[in-house]
Short mmCIF file of C-alpha atoms (C1' of nucleotides) in Angstrom, two decimals:
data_model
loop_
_atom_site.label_atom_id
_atom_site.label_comp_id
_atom_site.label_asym_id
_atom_site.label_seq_id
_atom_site.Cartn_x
_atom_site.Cartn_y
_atom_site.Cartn_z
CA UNK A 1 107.68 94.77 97.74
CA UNK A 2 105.50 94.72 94.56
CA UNK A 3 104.28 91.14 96.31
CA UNK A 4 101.64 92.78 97.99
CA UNK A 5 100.58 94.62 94.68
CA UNK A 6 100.66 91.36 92.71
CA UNK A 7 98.17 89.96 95.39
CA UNK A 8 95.93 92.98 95.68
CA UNK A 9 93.69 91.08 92.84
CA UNK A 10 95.63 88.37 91.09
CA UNK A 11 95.38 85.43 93.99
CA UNK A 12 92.24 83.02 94.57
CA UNK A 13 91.13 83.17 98.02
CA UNK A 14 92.27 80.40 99.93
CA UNK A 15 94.94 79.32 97.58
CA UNK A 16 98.37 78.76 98.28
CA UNK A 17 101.20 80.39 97.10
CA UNK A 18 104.35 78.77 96.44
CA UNK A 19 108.09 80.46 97.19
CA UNK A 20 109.67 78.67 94.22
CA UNK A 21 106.85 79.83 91.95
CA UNK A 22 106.56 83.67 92.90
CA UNK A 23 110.23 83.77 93.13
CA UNK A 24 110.51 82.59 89.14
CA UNK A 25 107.26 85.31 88.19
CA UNK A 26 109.20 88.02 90.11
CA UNK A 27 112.71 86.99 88.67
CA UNK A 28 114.55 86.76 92.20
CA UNK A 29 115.13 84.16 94.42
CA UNK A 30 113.26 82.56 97.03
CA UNK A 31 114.63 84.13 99.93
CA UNK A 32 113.49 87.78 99.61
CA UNK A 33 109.91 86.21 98.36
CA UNK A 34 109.86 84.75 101.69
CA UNK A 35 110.60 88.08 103.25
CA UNK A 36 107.27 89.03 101.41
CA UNK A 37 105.72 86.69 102.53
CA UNK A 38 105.82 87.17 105.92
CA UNK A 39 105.24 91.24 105.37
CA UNK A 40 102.06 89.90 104.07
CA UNK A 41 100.91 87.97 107.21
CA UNK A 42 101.69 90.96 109.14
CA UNK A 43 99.58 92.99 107.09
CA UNK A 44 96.78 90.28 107.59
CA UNK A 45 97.04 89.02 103.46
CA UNK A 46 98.24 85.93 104.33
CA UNK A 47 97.77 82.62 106.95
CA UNK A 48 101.52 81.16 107.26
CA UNK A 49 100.43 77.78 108.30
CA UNK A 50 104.15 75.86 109.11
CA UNK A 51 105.49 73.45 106.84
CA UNK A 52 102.39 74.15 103.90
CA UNK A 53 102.82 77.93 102.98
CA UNK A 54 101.19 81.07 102.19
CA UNK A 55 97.45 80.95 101.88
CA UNK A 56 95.95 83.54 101.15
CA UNK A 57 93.32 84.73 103.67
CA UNK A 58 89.55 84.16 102.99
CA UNK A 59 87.95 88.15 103.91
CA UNK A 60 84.71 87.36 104.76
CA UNK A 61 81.54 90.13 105.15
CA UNK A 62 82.15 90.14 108.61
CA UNK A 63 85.62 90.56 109.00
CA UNK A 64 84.66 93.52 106.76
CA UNK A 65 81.75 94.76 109.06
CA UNK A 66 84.45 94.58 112.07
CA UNK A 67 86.91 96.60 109.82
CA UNK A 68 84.84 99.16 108.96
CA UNK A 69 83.28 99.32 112.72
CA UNK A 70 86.86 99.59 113.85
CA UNK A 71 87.44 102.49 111.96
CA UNK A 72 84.80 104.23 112.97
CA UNK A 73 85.59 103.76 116.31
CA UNK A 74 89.33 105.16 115.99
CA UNK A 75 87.54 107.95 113.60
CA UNK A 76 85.42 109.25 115.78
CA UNK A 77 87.15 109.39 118.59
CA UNK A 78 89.88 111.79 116.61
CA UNK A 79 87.01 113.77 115.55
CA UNK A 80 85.50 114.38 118.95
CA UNK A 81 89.38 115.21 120.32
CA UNK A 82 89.74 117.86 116.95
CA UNK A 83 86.41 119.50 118.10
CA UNK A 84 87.55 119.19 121.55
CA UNK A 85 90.68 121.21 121.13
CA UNK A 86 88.77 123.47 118.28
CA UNK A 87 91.40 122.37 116.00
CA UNK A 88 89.23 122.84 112.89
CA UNK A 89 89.77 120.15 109.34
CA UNK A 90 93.10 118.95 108.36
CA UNK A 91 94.84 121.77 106.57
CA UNK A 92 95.49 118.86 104.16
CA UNK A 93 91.75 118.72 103.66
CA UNK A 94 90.71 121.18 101.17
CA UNK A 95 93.47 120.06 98.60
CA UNK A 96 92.77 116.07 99.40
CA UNK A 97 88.43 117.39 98.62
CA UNK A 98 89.34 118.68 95.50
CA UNK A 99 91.64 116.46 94.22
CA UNK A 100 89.00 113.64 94.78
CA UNK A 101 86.36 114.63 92.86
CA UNK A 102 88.69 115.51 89.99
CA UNK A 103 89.75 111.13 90.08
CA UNK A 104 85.92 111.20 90.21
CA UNK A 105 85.37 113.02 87.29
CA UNK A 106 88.26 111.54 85.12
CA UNK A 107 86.57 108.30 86.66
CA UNK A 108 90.13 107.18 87.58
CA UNK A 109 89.02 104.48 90.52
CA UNK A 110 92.64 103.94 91.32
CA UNK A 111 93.21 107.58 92.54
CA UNK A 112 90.19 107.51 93.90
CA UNK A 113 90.08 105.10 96.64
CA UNK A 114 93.70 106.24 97.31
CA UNK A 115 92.77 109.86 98.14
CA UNK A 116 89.57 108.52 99.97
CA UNK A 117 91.76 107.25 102.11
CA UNK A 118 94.01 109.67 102.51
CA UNK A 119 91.41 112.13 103.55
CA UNK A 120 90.17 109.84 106.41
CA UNK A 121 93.58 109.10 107.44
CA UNK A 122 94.84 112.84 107.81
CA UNK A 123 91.86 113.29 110.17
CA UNK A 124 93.01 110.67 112.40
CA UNK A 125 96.39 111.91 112.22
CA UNK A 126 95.45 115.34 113.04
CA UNK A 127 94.77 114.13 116.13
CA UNK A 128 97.93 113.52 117.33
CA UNK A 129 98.07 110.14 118.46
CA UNK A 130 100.89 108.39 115.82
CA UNK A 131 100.09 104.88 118.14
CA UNK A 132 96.27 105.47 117.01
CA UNK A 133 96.88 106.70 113.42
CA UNK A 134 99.74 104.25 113.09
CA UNK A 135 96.31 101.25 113.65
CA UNK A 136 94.22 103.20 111.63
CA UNK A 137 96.26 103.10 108.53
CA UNK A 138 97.05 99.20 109.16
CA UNK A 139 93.39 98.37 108.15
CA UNK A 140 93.83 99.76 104.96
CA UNK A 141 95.35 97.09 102.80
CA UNK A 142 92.60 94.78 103.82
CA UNK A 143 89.71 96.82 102.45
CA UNK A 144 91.91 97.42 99.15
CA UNK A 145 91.01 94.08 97.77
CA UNK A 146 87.57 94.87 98.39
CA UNK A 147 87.75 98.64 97.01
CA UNK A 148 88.27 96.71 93.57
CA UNK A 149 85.40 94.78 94.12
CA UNK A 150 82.66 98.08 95.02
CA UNK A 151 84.27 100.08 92.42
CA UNK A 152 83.72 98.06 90.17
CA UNK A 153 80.10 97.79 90.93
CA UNK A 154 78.75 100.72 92.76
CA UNK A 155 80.46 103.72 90.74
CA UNK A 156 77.18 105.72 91.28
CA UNK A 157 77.92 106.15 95.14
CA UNK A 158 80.75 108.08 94.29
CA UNK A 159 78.99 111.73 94.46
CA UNK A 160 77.35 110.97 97.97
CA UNK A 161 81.29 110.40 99.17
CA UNK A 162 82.24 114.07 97.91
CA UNK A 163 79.73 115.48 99.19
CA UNK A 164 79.57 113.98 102.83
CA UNK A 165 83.73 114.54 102.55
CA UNK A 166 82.90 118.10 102.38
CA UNK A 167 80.32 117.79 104.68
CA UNK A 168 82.19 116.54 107.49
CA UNK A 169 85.17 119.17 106.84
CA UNK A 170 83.06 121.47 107.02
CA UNK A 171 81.71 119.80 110.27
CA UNK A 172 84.97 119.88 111.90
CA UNK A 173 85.40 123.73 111.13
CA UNK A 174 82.51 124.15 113.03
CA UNK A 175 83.51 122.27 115.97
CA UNK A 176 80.34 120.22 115.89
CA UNK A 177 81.13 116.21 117.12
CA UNK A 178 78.11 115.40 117.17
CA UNK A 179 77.37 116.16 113.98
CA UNK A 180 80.48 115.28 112.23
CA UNK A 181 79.92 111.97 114.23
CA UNK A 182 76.84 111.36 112.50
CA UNK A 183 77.97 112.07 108.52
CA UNK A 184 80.88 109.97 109.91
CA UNK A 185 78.89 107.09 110.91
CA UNK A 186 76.31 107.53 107.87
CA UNK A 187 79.65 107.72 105.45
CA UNK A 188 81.31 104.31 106.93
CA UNK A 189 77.71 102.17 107.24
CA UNK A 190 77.79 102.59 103.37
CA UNK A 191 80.15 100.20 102.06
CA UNK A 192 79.73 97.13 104.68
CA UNK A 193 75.76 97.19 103.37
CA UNK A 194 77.12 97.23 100.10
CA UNK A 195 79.29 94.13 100.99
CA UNK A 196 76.34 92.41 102.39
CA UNK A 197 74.44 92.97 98.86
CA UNK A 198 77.35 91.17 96.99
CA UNK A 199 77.66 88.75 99.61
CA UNK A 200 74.17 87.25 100.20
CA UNK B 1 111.00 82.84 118.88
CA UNK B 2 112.96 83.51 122.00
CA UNK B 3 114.06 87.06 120.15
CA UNK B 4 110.99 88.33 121.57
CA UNK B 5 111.74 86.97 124.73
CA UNK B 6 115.42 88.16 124.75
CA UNK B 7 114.29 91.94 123.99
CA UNK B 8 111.96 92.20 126.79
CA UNK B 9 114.82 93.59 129.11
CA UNK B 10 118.47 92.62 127.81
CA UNK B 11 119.23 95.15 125.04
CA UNK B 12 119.93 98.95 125.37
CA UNK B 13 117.88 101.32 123.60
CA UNK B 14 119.06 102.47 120.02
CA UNK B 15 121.31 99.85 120.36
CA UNK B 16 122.06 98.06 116.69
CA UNK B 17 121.70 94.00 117.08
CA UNK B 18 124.28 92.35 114.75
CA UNK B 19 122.31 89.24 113.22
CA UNK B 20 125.72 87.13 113.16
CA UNK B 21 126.34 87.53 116.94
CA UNK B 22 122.43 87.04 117.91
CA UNK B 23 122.43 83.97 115.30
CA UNK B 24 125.39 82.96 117.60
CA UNK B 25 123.94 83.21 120.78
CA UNK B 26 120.88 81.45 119.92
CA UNK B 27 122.41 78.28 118.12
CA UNK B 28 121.08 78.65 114.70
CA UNK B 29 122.19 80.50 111.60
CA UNK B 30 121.73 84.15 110.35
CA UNK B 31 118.25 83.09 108.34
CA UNK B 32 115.69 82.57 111.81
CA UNK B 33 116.93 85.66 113.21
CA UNK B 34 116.33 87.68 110.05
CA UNK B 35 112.87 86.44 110.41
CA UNK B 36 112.34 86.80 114.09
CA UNK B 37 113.83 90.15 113.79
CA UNK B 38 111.08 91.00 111.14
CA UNK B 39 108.67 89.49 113.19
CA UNK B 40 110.37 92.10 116.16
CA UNK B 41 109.50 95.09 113.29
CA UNK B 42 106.04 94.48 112.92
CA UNK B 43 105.53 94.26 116.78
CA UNK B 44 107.04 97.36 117.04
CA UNK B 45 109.91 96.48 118.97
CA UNK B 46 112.91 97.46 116.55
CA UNK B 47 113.47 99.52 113.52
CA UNK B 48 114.94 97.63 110.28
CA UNK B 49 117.28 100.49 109.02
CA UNK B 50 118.35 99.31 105.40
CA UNK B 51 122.10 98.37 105.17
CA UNK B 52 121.95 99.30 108.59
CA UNK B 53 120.01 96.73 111.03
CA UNK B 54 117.30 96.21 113.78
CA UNK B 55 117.59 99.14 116.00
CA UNK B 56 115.82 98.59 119.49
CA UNK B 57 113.34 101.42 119.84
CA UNK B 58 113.23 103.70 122.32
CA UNK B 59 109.87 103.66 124.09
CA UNK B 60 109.33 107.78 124.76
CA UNK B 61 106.68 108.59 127.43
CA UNK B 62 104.80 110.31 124.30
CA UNK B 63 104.60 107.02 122.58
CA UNK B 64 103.64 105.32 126.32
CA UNK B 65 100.83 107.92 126.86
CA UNK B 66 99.19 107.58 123.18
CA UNK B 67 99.88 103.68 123.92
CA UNK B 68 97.38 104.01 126.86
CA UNK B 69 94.96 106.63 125.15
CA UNK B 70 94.54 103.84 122.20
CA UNK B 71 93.72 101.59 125.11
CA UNK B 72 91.12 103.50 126.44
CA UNK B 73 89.92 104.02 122.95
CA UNK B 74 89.18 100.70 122.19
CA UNK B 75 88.73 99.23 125.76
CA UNK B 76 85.80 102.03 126.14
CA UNK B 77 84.34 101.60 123.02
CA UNK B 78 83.94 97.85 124.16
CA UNK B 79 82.63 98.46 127.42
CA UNK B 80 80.21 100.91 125.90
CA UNK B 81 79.04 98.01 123.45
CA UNK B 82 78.86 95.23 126.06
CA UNK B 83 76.52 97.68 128.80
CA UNK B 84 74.19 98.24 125.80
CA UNK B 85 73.52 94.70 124.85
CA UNK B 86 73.69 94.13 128.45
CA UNK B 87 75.85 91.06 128.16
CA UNK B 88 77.43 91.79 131.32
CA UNK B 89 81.27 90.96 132.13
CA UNK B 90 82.94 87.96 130.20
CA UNK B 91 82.90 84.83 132.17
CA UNK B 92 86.65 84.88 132.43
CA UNK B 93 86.69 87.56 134.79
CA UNK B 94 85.94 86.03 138.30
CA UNK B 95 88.85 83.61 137.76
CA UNK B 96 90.85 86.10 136.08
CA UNK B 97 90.57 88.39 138.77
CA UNK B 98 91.04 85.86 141.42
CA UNK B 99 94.47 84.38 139.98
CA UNK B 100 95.14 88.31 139.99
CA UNK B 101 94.75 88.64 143.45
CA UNK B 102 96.79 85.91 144.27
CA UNK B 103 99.76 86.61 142.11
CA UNK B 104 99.74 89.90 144.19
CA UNK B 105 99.90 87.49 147.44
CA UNK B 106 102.94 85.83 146.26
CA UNK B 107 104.51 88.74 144.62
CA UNK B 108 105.04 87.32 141.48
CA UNK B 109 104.70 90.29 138.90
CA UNK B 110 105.66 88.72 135.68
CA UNK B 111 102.22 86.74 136.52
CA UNK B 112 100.50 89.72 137.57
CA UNK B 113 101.47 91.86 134.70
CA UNK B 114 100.20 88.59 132.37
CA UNK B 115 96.66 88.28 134.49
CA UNK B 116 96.13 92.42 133.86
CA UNK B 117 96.38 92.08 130.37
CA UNK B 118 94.20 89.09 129.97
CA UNK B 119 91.86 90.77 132.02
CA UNK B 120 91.30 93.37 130.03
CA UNK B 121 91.97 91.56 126.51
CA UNK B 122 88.81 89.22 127.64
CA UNK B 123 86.97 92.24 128.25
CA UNK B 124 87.49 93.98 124.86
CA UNK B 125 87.36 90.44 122.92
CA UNK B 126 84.09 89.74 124.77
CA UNK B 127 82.90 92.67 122.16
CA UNK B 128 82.74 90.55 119.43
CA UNK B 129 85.01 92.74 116.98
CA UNK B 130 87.93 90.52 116.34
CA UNK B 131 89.64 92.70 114.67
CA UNK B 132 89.71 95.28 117.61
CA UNK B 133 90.25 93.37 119.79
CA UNK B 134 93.57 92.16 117.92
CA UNK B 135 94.35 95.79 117.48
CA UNK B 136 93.95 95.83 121.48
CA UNK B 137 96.56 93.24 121.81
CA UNK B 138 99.07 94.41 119.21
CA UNK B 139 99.38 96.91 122.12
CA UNK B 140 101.10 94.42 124.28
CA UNK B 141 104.46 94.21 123.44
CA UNK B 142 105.02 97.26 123.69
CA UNK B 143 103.80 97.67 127.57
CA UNK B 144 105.46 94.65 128.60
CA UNK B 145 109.47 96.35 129.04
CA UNK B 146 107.56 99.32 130.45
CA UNK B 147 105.97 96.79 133.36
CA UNK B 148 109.64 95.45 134.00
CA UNK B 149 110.11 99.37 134.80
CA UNK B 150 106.92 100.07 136.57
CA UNK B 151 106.38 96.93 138.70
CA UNK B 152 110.20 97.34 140.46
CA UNK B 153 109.16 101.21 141.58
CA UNK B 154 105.37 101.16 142.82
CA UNK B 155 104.34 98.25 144.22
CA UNK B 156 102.05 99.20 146.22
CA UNK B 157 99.77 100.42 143.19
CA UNK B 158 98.84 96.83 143.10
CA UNK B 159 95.82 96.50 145.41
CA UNK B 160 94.54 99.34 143.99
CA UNK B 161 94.46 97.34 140.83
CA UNK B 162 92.86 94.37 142.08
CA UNK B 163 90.15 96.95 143.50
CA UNK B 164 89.55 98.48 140.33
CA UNK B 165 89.50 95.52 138.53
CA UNK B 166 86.46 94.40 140.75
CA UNK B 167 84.64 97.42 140.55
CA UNK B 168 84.94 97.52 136.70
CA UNK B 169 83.22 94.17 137.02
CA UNK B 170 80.67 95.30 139.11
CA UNK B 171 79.86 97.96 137.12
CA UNK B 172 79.78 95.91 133.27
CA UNK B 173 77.60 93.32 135.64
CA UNK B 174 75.13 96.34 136.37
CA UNK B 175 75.48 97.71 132.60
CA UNK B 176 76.62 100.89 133.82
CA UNK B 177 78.06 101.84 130.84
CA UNK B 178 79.13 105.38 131.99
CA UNK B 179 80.51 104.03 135.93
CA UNK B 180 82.72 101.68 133.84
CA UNK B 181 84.26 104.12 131.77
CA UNK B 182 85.21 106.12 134.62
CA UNK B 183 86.89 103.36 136.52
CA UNK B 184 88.45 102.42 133.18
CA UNK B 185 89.78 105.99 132.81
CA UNK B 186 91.45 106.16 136.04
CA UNK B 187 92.37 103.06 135.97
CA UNK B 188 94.66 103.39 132.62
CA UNK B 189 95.55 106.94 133.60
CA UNK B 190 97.34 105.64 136.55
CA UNK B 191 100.09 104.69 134.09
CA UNK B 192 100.92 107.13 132.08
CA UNK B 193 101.32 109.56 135.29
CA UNK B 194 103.52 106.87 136.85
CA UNK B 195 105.51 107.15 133.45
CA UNK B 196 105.60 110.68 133.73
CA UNK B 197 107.20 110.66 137.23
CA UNK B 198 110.38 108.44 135.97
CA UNK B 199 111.19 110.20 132.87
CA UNK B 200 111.14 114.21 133.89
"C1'" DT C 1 145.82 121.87 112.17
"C1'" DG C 2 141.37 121.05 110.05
"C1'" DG C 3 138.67 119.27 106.46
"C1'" DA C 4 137.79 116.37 102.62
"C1'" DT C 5 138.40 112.28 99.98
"C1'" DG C 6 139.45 107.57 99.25
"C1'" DC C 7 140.07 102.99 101.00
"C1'" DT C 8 139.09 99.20 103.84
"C1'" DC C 9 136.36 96.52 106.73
"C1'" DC C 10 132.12 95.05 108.48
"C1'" DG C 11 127.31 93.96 108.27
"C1'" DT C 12 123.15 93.50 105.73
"C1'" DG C 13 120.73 91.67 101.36
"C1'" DT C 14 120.43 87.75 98.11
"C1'" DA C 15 121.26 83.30 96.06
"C1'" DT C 16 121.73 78.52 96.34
"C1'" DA C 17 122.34 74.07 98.40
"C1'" DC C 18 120.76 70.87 101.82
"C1'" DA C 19 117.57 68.93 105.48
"C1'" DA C 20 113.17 67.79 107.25
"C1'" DG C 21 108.48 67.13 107.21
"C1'" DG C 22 104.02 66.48 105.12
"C1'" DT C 23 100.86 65.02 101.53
"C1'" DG C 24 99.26 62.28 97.98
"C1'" DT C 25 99.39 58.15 95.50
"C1'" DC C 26 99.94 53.43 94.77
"C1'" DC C 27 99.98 48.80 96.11
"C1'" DA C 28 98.81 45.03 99.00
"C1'" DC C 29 95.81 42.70 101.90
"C1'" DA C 30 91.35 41.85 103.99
"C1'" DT D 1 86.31 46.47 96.13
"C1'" DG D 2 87.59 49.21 99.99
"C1'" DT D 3 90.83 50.49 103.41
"C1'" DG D 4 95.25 50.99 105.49
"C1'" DG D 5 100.10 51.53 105.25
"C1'" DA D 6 104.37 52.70 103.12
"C1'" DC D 7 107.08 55.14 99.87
"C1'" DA D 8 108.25 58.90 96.95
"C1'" DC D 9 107.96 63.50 95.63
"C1'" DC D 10 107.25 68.16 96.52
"C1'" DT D 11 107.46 72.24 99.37
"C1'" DT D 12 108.87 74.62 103.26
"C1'" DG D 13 112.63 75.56 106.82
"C1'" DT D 14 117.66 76.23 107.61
"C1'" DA D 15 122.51 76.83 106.59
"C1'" DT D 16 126.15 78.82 104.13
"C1'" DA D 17 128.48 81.36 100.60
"C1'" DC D 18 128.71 85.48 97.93
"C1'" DA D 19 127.46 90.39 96.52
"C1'" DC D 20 126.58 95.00 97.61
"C1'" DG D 21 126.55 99.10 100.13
"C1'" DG D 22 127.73 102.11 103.94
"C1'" DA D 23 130.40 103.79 107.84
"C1'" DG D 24 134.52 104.86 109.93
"C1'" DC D 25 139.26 105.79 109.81
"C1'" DA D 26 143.44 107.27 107.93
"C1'" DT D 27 145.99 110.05 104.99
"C1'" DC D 28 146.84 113.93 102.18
"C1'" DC D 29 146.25 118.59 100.83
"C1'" DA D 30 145.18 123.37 101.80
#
DNA sequence: TGGATGCTCCGTGTATACAAGGTGTCCACA
DNA sequence: TGTGGACACCTTGTATACACGGAGCATCCA
């Protein structure tokens, strides 16, 4: 439900949210706000702490190191089973490349994290493994919140993420892991040292 | 709740679960088991079909296998981490694997099944990533009505567990990164072929 | 006799009322 | 003046009643 949009910016970290409240701001009741609720703790937004409520969950720099080092794990080891199998890029690729850098030039941040994300996601998916992909895709809505917070800041980065994108399809068409394991690695480390520079 | 605990064997596959008649059962009204069937969702165990209901998956032996390929993912990605900092095995193990060994003695599987899975959960948590190493869990549920399955046809697989499970200690204790990932490997592979027997 | 359409029933989705528990404040006593 | 206890209010947890939508069956028409 549009819950998990409202919270995407809009909530303090740490505070807590109140049924009654959210259910008058959304103009329905409190049981389906409830319902949200609890999507939300499954999706890591929220803590549900019994008989106080909703807070909403403090993401700290190294939760967000442990994200982004999960990812990489799960993202590499689709990469080295696509060069395995000499299954070349995502046929999605190419279109997902191109439509990136055109969000980039319109500057439209929005589409652009979105499509980031979708590129990195059909790669994992290409490999085949829904249980895998299925994990991968569940640590997206926690970096979200922090998406607004480096695009905001860092817009200039946004070149060196077309280019490595293209880089590492073109990688993959190779069949080189090792290499596409590297821009991989060098692509991910970017943004948790970029959290660290906010954060300390 | 007890849903959980009430799936783990007692409903047929595809089967729809009529909240009314669950609410019933249980003593309580329609509202907990909306939740705890939510709750059911995001573990994976049933489908919420609008207007329709919670469906109990089906478990296919595709979805099994992947289930134990994201295991290895993780779980060797975590061994691979702890033989490079040379940390050795968690300090759980010895007692882990000694409660193991006895639950074989007395034949009590549901114990067994419990021990395996904190065995290696300590292993992957003893990482550091916390958010792998709930990833790693979120796994569970979903190989838990597959043990019921398992556990009744092969018992004899079970020394061969408690073997491995030593050697794999061994090994992290000798920072042997690439020994432990070929115990590990069999190890999980057993499984999946076990799987494969039943279904085809 | 087969297919399509409409009706009815059943089950989920939502709203609201009630119960229970916790937190914060206020007052009394040391 | 400070601390401890009790009470009241507020918020979550649960129950129940109502609305909405779909699925299945029966009937009618071709």
């Amino acid at each position: 439900m549009i819950g998990a949009a409202i919270l995407a910016g809009t909530f303090a970290e740490g505070e807590f949210l109140d049924e009654a409240v959210l259910a008058r701001e959304v103009g329905t009741s409190r049981t389906p706000v409830r319902e949200a609720l609890h999507r939300l703790q499954a999706e890591r937004f929220v803590d549900l702490v019994p008989r106080r409520g909703a807070q909403v969950r403090v993401v700290t720099a190294t939760e967000m190191r442990q994200i982004y080092q999960a990812r990489f794990v799960i993202e590499a080891n689709a990469i080295g089973k696509i060069c395995d199998r000499r299954l070349g890029a995502p046929p999605e690729a190419p279109e997902l490349i191109e439509a990136l850098e055109t969000a980039g030039r319109n500057q439209d941040w929005n589409e652009f994290a979105q499509l980031d994300q979708r590129f990195h996601s059909c790669i994992v998916q290409h490999q085949g493994n829904a249980v895998l992909a299925q994990m991968y895709d569940s640590l997206r809505p926690r970096q979200v919140r922090l998406a607004v917070r480096t695009i905001t800041q860092g817009p200039e980065r946004f070149p060196t993420i077309e280019r490595e994108h293209r880089e590492l399809e073109a990688a993959l068409n190779a069949h080189d892991a090792s290499l596409s394991t590297r821009i991989l690695n060098v692509h991910l480390q970017e943004v948790p040292e970029l959290v660290r520079a906010f954060s300390e």
